[in-house]
Short mmCIF file of C-alpha atoms and ligand atoms in Angstrom, two decimals:
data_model
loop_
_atom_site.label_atom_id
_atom_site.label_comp_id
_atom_site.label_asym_id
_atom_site.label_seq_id
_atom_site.Cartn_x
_atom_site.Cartn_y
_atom_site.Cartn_z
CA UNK A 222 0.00 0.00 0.00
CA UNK A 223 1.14 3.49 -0.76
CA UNK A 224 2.22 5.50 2.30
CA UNK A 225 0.20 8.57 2.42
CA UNK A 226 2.16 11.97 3.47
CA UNK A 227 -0.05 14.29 5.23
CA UNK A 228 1.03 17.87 5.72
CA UNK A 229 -1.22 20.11 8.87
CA UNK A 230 -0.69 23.60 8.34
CA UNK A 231 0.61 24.71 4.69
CA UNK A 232 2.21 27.69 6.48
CA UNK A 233 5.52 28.94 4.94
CA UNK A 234 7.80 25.47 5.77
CA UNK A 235 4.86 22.93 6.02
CA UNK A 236 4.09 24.34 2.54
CA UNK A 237 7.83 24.00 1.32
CA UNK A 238 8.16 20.33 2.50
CA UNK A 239 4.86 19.69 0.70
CA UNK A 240 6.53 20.91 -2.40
CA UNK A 241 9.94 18.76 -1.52
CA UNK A 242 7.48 15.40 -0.93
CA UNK A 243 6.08 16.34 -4.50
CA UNK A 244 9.60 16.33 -6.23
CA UNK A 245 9.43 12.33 -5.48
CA UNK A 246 6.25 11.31 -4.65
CA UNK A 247 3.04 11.80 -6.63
CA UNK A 248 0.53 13.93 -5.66
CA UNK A 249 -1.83 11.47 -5.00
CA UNK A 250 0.06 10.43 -1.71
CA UNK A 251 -0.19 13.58 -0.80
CA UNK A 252 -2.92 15.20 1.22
CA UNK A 253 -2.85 18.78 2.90
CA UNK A 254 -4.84 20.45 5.49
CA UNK A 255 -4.76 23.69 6.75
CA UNK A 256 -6.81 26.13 9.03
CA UNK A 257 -7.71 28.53 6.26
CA UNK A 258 -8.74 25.81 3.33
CA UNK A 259 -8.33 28.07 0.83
CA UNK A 260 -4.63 27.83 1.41
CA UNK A 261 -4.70 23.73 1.27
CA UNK A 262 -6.63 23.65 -1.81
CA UNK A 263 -4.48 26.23 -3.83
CA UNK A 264 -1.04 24.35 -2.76
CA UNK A 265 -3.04 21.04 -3.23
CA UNK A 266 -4.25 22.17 -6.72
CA UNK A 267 -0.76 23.24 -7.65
CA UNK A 268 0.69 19.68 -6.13
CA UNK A 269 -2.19 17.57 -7.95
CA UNK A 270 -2.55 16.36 -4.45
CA UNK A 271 -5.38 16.59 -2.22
CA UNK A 272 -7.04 19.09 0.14
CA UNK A 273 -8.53 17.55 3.53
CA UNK A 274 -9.59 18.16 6.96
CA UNK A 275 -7.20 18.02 9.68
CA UNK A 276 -9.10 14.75 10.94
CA UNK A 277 -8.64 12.97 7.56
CA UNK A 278 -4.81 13.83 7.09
CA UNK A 279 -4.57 12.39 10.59
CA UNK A 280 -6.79 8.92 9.80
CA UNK A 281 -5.24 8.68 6.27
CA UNK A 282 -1.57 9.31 6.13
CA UNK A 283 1.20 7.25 7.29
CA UNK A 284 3.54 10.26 8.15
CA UNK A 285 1.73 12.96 9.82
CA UNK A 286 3.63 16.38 9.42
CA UNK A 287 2.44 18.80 12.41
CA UNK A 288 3.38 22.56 10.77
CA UNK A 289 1.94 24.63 13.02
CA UNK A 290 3.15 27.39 15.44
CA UNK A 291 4.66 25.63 18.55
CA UNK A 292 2.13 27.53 20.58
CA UNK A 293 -0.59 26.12 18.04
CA UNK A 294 0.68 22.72 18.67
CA UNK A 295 -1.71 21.51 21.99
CA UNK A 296 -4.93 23.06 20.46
CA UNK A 297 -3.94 20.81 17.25
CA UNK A 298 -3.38 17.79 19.44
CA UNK A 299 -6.88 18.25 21.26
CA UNK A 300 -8.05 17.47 17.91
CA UNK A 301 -6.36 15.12 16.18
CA UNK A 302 -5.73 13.10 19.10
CA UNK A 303 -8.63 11.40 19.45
CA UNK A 304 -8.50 10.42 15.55
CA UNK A 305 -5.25 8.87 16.60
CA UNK A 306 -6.57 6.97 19.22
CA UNK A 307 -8.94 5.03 16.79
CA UNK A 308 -6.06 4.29 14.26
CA UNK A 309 -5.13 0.92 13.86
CA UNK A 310 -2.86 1.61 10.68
CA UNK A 311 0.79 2.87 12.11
CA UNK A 312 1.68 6.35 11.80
CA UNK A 313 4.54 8.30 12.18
CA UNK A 314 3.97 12.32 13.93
CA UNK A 315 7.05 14.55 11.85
CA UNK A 316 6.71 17.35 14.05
CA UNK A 317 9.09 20.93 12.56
CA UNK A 318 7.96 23.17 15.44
CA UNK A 319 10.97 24.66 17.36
CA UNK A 320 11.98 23.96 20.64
CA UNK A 321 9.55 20.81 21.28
CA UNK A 322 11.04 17.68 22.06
CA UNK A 323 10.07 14.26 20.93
CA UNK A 324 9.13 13.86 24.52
CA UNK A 325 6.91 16.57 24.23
CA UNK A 326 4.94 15.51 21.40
CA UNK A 327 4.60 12.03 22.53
CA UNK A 328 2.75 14.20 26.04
CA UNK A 329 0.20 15.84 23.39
CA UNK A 330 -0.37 12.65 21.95
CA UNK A 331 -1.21 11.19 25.10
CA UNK A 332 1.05 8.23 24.75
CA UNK A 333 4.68 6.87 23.11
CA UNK A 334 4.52 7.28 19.13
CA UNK A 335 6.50 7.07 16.46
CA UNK A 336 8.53 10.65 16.22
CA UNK A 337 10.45 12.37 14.01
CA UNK A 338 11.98 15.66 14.36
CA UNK A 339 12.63 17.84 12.33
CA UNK A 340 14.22 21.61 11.66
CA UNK A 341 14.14 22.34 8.24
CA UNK A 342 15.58 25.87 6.82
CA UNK A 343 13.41 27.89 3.95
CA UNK A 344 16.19 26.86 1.07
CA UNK A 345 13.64 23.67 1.79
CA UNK A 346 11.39 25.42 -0.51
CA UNK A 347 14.32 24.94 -3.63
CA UNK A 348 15.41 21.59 -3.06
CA UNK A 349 18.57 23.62 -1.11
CA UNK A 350 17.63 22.94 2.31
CA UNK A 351 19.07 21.78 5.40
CA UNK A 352 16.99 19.32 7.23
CA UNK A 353 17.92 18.27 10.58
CA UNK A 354 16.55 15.12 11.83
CA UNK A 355 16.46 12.53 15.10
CA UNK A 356 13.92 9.71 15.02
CA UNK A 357 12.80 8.38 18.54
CA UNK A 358 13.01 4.72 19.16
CA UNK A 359 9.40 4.25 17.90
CA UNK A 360 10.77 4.86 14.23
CA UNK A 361 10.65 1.81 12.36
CA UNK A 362 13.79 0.76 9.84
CA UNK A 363 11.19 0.87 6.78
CA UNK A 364 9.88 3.94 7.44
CA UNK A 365 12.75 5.29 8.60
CA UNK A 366 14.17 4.94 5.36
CA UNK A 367 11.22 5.43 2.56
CA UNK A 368 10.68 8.99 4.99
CA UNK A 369 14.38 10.28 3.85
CA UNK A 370 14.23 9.19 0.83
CA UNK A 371 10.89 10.41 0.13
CA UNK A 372 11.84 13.96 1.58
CA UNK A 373 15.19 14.16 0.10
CA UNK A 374 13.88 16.64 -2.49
CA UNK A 375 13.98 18.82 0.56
CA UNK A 376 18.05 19.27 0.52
CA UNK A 377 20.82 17.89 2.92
CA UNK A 378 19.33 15.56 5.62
CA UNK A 379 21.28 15.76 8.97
CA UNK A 380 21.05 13.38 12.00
CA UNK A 381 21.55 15.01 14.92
CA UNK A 382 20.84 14.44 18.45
CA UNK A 383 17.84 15.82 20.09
CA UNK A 384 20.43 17.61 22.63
CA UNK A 385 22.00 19.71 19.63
CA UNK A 386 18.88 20.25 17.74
CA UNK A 387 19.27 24.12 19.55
CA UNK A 388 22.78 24.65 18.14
CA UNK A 389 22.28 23.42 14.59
CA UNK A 390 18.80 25.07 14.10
CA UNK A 391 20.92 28.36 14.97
CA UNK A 392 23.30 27.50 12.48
CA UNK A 393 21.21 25.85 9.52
CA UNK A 394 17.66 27.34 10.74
CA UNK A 395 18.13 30.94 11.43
CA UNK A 396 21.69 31.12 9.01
CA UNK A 397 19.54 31.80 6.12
CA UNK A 398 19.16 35.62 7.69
CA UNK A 399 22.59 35.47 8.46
CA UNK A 400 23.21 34.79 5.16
CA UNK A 401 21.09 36.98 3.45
CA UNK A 402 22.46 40.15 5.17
CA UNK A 403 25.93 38.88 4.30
CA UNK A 404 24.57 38.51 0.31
CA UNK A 405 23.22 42.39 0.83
CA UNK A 406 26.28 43.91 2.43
CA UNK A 407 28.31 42.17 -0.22
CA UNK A 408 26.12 43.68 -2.76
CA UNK A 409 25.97 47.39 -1.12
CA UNK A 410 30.18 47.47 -1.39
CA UNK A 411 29.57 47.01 -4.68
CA UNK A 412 26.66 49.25 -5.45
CA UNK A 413 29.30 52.36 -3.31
CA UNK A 414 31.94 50.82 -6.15
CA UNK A 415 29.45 51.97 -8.84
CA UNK A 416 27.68 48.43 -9.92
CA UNK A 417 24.01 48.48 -10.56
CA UNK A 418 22.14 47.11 -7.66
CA UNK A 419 20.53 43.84 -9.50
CA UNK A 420 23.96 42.91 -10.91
CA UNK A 421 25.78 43.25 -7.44
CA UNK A 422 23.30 40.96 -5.74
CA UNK A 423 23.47 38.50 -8.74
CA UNK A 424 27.32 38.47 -8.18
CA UNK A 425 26.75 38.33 -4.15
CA UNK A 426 24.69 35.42 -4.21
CA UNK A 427 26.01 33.52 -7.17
CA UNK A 428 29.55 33.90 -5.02
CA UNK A 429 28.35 32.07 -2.05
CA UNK A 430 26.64 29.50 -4.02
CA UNK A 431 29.55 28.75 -5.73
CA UNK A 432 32.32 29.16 -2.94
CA UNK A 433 30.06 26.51 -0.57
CA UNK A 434 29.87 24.05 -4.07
CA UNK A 435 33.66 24.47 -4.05
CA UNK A 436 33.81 23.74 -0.01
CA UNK A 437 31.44 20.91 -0.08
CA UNK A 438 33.43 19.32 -2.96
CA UNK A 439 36.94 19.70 -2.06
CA UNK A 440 36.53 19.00 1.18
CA UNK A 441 38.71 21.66 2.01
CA UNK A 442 39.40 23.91 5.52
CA UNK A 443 37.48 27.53 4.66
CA UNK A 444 40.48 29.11 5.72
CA UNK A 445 42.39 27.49 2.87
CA UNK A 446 40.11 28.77 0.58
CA UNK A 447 40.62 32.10 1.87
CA UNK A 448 44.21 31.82 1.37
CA UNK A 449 43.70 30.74 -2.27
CA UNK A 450 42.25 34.17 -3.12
CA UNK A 451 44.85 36.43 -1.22
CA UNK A 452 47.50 37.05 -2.87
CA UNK A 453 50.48 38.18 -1.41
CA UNK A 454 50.26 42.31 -1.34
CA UNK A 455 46.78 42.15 -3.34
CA UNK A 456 43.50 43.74 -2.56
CA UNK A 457 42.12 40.71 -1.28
CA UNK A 458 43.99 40.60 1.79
CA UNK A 459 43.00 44.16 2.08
CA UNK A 460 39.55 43.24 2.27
CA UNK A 461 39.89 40.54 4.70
CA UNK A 462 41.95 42.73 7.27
CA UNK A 463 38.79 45.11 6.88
CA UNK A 464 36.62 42.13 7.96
CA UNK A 465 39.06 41.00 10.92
CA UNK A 466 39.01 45.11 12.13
CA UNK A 467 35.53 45.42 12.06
CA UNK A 468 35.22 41.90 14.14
CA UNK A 469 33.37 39.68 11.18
CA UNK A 470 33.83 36.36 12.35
CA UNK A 471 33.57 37.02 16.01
CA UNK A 472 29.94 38.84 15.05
CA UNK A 473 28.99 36.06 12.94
CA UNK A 474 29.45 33.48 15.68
CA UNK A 475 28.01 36.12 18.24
CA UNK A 476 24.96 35.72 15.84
CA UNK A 477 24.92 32.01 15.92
CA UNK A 478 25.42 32.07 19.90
CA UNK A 479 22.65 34.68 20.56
CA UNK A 480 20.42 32.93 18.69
CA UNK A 481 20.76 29.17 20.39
CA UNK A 482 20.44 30.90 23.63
CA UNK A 483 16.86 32.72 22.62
CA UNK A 484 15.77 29.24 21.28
CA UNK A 485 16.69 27.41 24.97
CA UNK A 486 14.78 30.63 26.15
CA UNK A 487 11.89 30.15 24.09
CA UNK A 488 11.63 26.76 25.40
CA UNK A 489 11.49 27.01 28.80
N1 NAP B 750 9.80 29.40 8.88
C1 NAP B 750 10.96 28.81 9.20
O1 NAP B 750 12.07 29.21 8.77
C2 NAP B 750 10.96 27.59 10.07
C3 NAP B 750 12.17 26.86 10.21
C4 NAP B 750 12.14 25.71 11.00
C5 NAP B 750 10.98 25.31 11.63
N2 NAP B 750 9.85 26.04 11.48
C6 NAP B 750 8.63 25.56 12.17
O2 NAP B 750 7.62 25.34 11.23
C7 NAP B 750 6.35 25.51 11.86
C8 NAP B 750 5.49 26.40 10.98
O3 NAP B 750 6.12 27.66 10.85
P1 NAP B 750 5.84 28.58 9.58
O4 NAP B 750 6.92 29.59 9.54
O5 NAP B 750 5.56 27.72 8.38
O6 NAP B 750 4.47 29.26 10.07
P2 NAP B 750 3.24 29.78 9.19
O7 NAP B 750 3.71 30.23 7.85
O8 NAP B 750 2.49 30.71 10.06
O9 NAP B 750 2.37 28.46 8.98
C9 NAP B 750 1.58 27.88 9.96
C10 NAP B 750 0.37 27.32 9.26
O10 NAP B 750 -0.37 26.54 10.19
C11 NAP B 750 -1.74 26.76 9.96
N3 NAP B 750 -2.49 26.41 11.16
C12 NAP B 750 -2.51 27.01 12.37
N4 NAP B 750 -3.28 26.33 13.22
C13 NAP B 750 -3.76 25.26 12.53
C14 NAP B 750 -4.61 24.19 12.87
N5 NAP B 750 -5.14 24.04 14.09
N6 NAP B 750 -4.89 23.29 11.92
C15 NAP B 750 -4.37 23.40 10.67
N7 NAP B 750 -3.57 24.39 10.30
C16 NAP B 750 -3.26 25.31 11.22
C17 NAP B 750 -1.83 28.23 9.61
O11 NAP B 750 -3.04 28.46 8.92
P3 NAP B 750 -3.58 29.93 8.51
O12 NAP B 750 -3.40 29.98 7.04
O13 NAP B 750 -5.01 29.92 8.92
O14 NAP B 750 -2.78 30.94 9.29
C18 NAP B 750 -0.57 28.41 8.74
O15 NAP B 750 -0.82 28.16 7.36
C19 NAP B 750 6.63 26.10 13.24
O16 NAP B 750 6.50 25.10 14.21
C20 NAP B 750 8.07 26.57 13.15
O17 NAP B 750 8.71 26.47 14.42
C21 NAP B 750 9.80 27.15 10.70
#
């Protein structure tokens, strides 16, 4: 039997895994649910998958993906829990929501299940993601494995353990900002050097696309590859002495720090 993915809440990441399920599964093992319908249907529609209540995507799929708020998450559990109470088909709860633990969801559903969690990024929603992932001891081998490979049209899957879930989401999670005010600084030097706006963030982005390709693949330190670009005397090194006088790096990881402190706040 085909295992049905069912996606609760089509929100900005619930949509975007939606979208990554569709890149290898067909839309008919998809069904979507979402407070506002409207917002189901029209990301159904565009899927060829199917719009439902919350209480059928709970009776009908196989992996249940809870996309709501965290502080949505109880009111969503009063009601699909008693739908999961009648199920005699096994399911699997993918829950995204920040700062709830495994342990936590299994509370909501009012006994152990089958958990996987998750903390995407939004590059998710171009097949560029980063997906962290720990499965609880519920998880089955089959599923287990037809889940990653089914989502694997999301981007890079990570397992990580629950304990570092608030560390990497600062990195993978909230690095997208991060990243995006590097790509527009990097664009505004060159707009003050006289390039048009639209070409400098072309150049910006296409940059760090290419210099993380070149990491990934060769495998080599980041501080090598800064050393391949300075040449002795040259204006790169100029450049990168700006950076080190202004304190780059150490804001950068300030960044990552304040943020996995906010998120162990948050979850408190
Ligand atoms: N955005 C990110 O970068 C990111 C990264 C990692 C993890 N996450 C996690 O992803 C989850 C969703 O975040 P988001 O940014 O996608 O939020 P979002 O865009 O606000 O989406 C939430 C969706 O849930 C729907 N919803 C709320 N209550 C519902 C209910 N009872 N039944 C069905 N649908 C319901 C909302 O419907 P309406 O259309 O009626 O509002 C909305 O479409 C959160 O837990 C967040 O922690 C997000």
């Amino acid at each position: 039997m085909d295992k049905i993915f069912g996606f609760i809440g089509a929100g900005n990441m619930g949509g975007a895994l939606a979208r990554a399920a569709a890149r290898k599964l067909p839309g008919s093992n998809i069904v979507i649910s979402n407070r506002t319908p409207e917002k189901a249907a029209a990301l159904a529609e565009e899927l060829g998958a199917r719009a439902v209540s919350n209480a059928e995507a709970a009776v009908s799929a196989r992996y249940i993906f809870l996309g709501v708020k965290p502080q949505m998450m109880a009111a969503l559990f009063d009601e699909i829990r008693p739908v999961l109470d009648e199920r005699e088909e096994p399911f699997v709860l993918v829950s995204m929501a920040a700062g709830i633990s495994e342990a936590r969801i299994c509370e909501l559903a009012g006994r152990d299940v089958p958990v996987i969690r998750i903390m995407p990024n939004t590059p998710c929603s171009v097949g560029q993601g980063v997906v962290l992932y720990h499965m609880n001891s519920l998880v089955g081998e089959e599923d287990a494995r037809y889940f990653l490979y089914s989502m694997s049209g999301a981007g890079l899957f990570v397992e990580l353990a629950e304990k570092l879930f608030d560390a990497g989401g600062a990195v993978s999670g909230c690095g997208p900002a991060f990243v995006a005010m590097f790509i527009e600084a990097l664009a505004d030097g060159g707009v003050d050097c006289g390039l048009p706006r639209k070409t400098a963030t072309e150049l910006a982005a296409q940059t760090l696309i290419g210099t993380s390709k070149l990491l990934m693949e060769s495998g080599k330190h980041p501080g090598l590859l800064k050393d391949e670009v300075c040449s002795p005397g040259g204006s790169t090194i100029e450049g990168v002495l700006a950076l080190e006088d202004a304190g780059f790096r150490s804001a950068v990881a300030g960044a990552v720090i304040a943020a996995c402190s906010k998120t162990k706040e948050l979850g408190k």
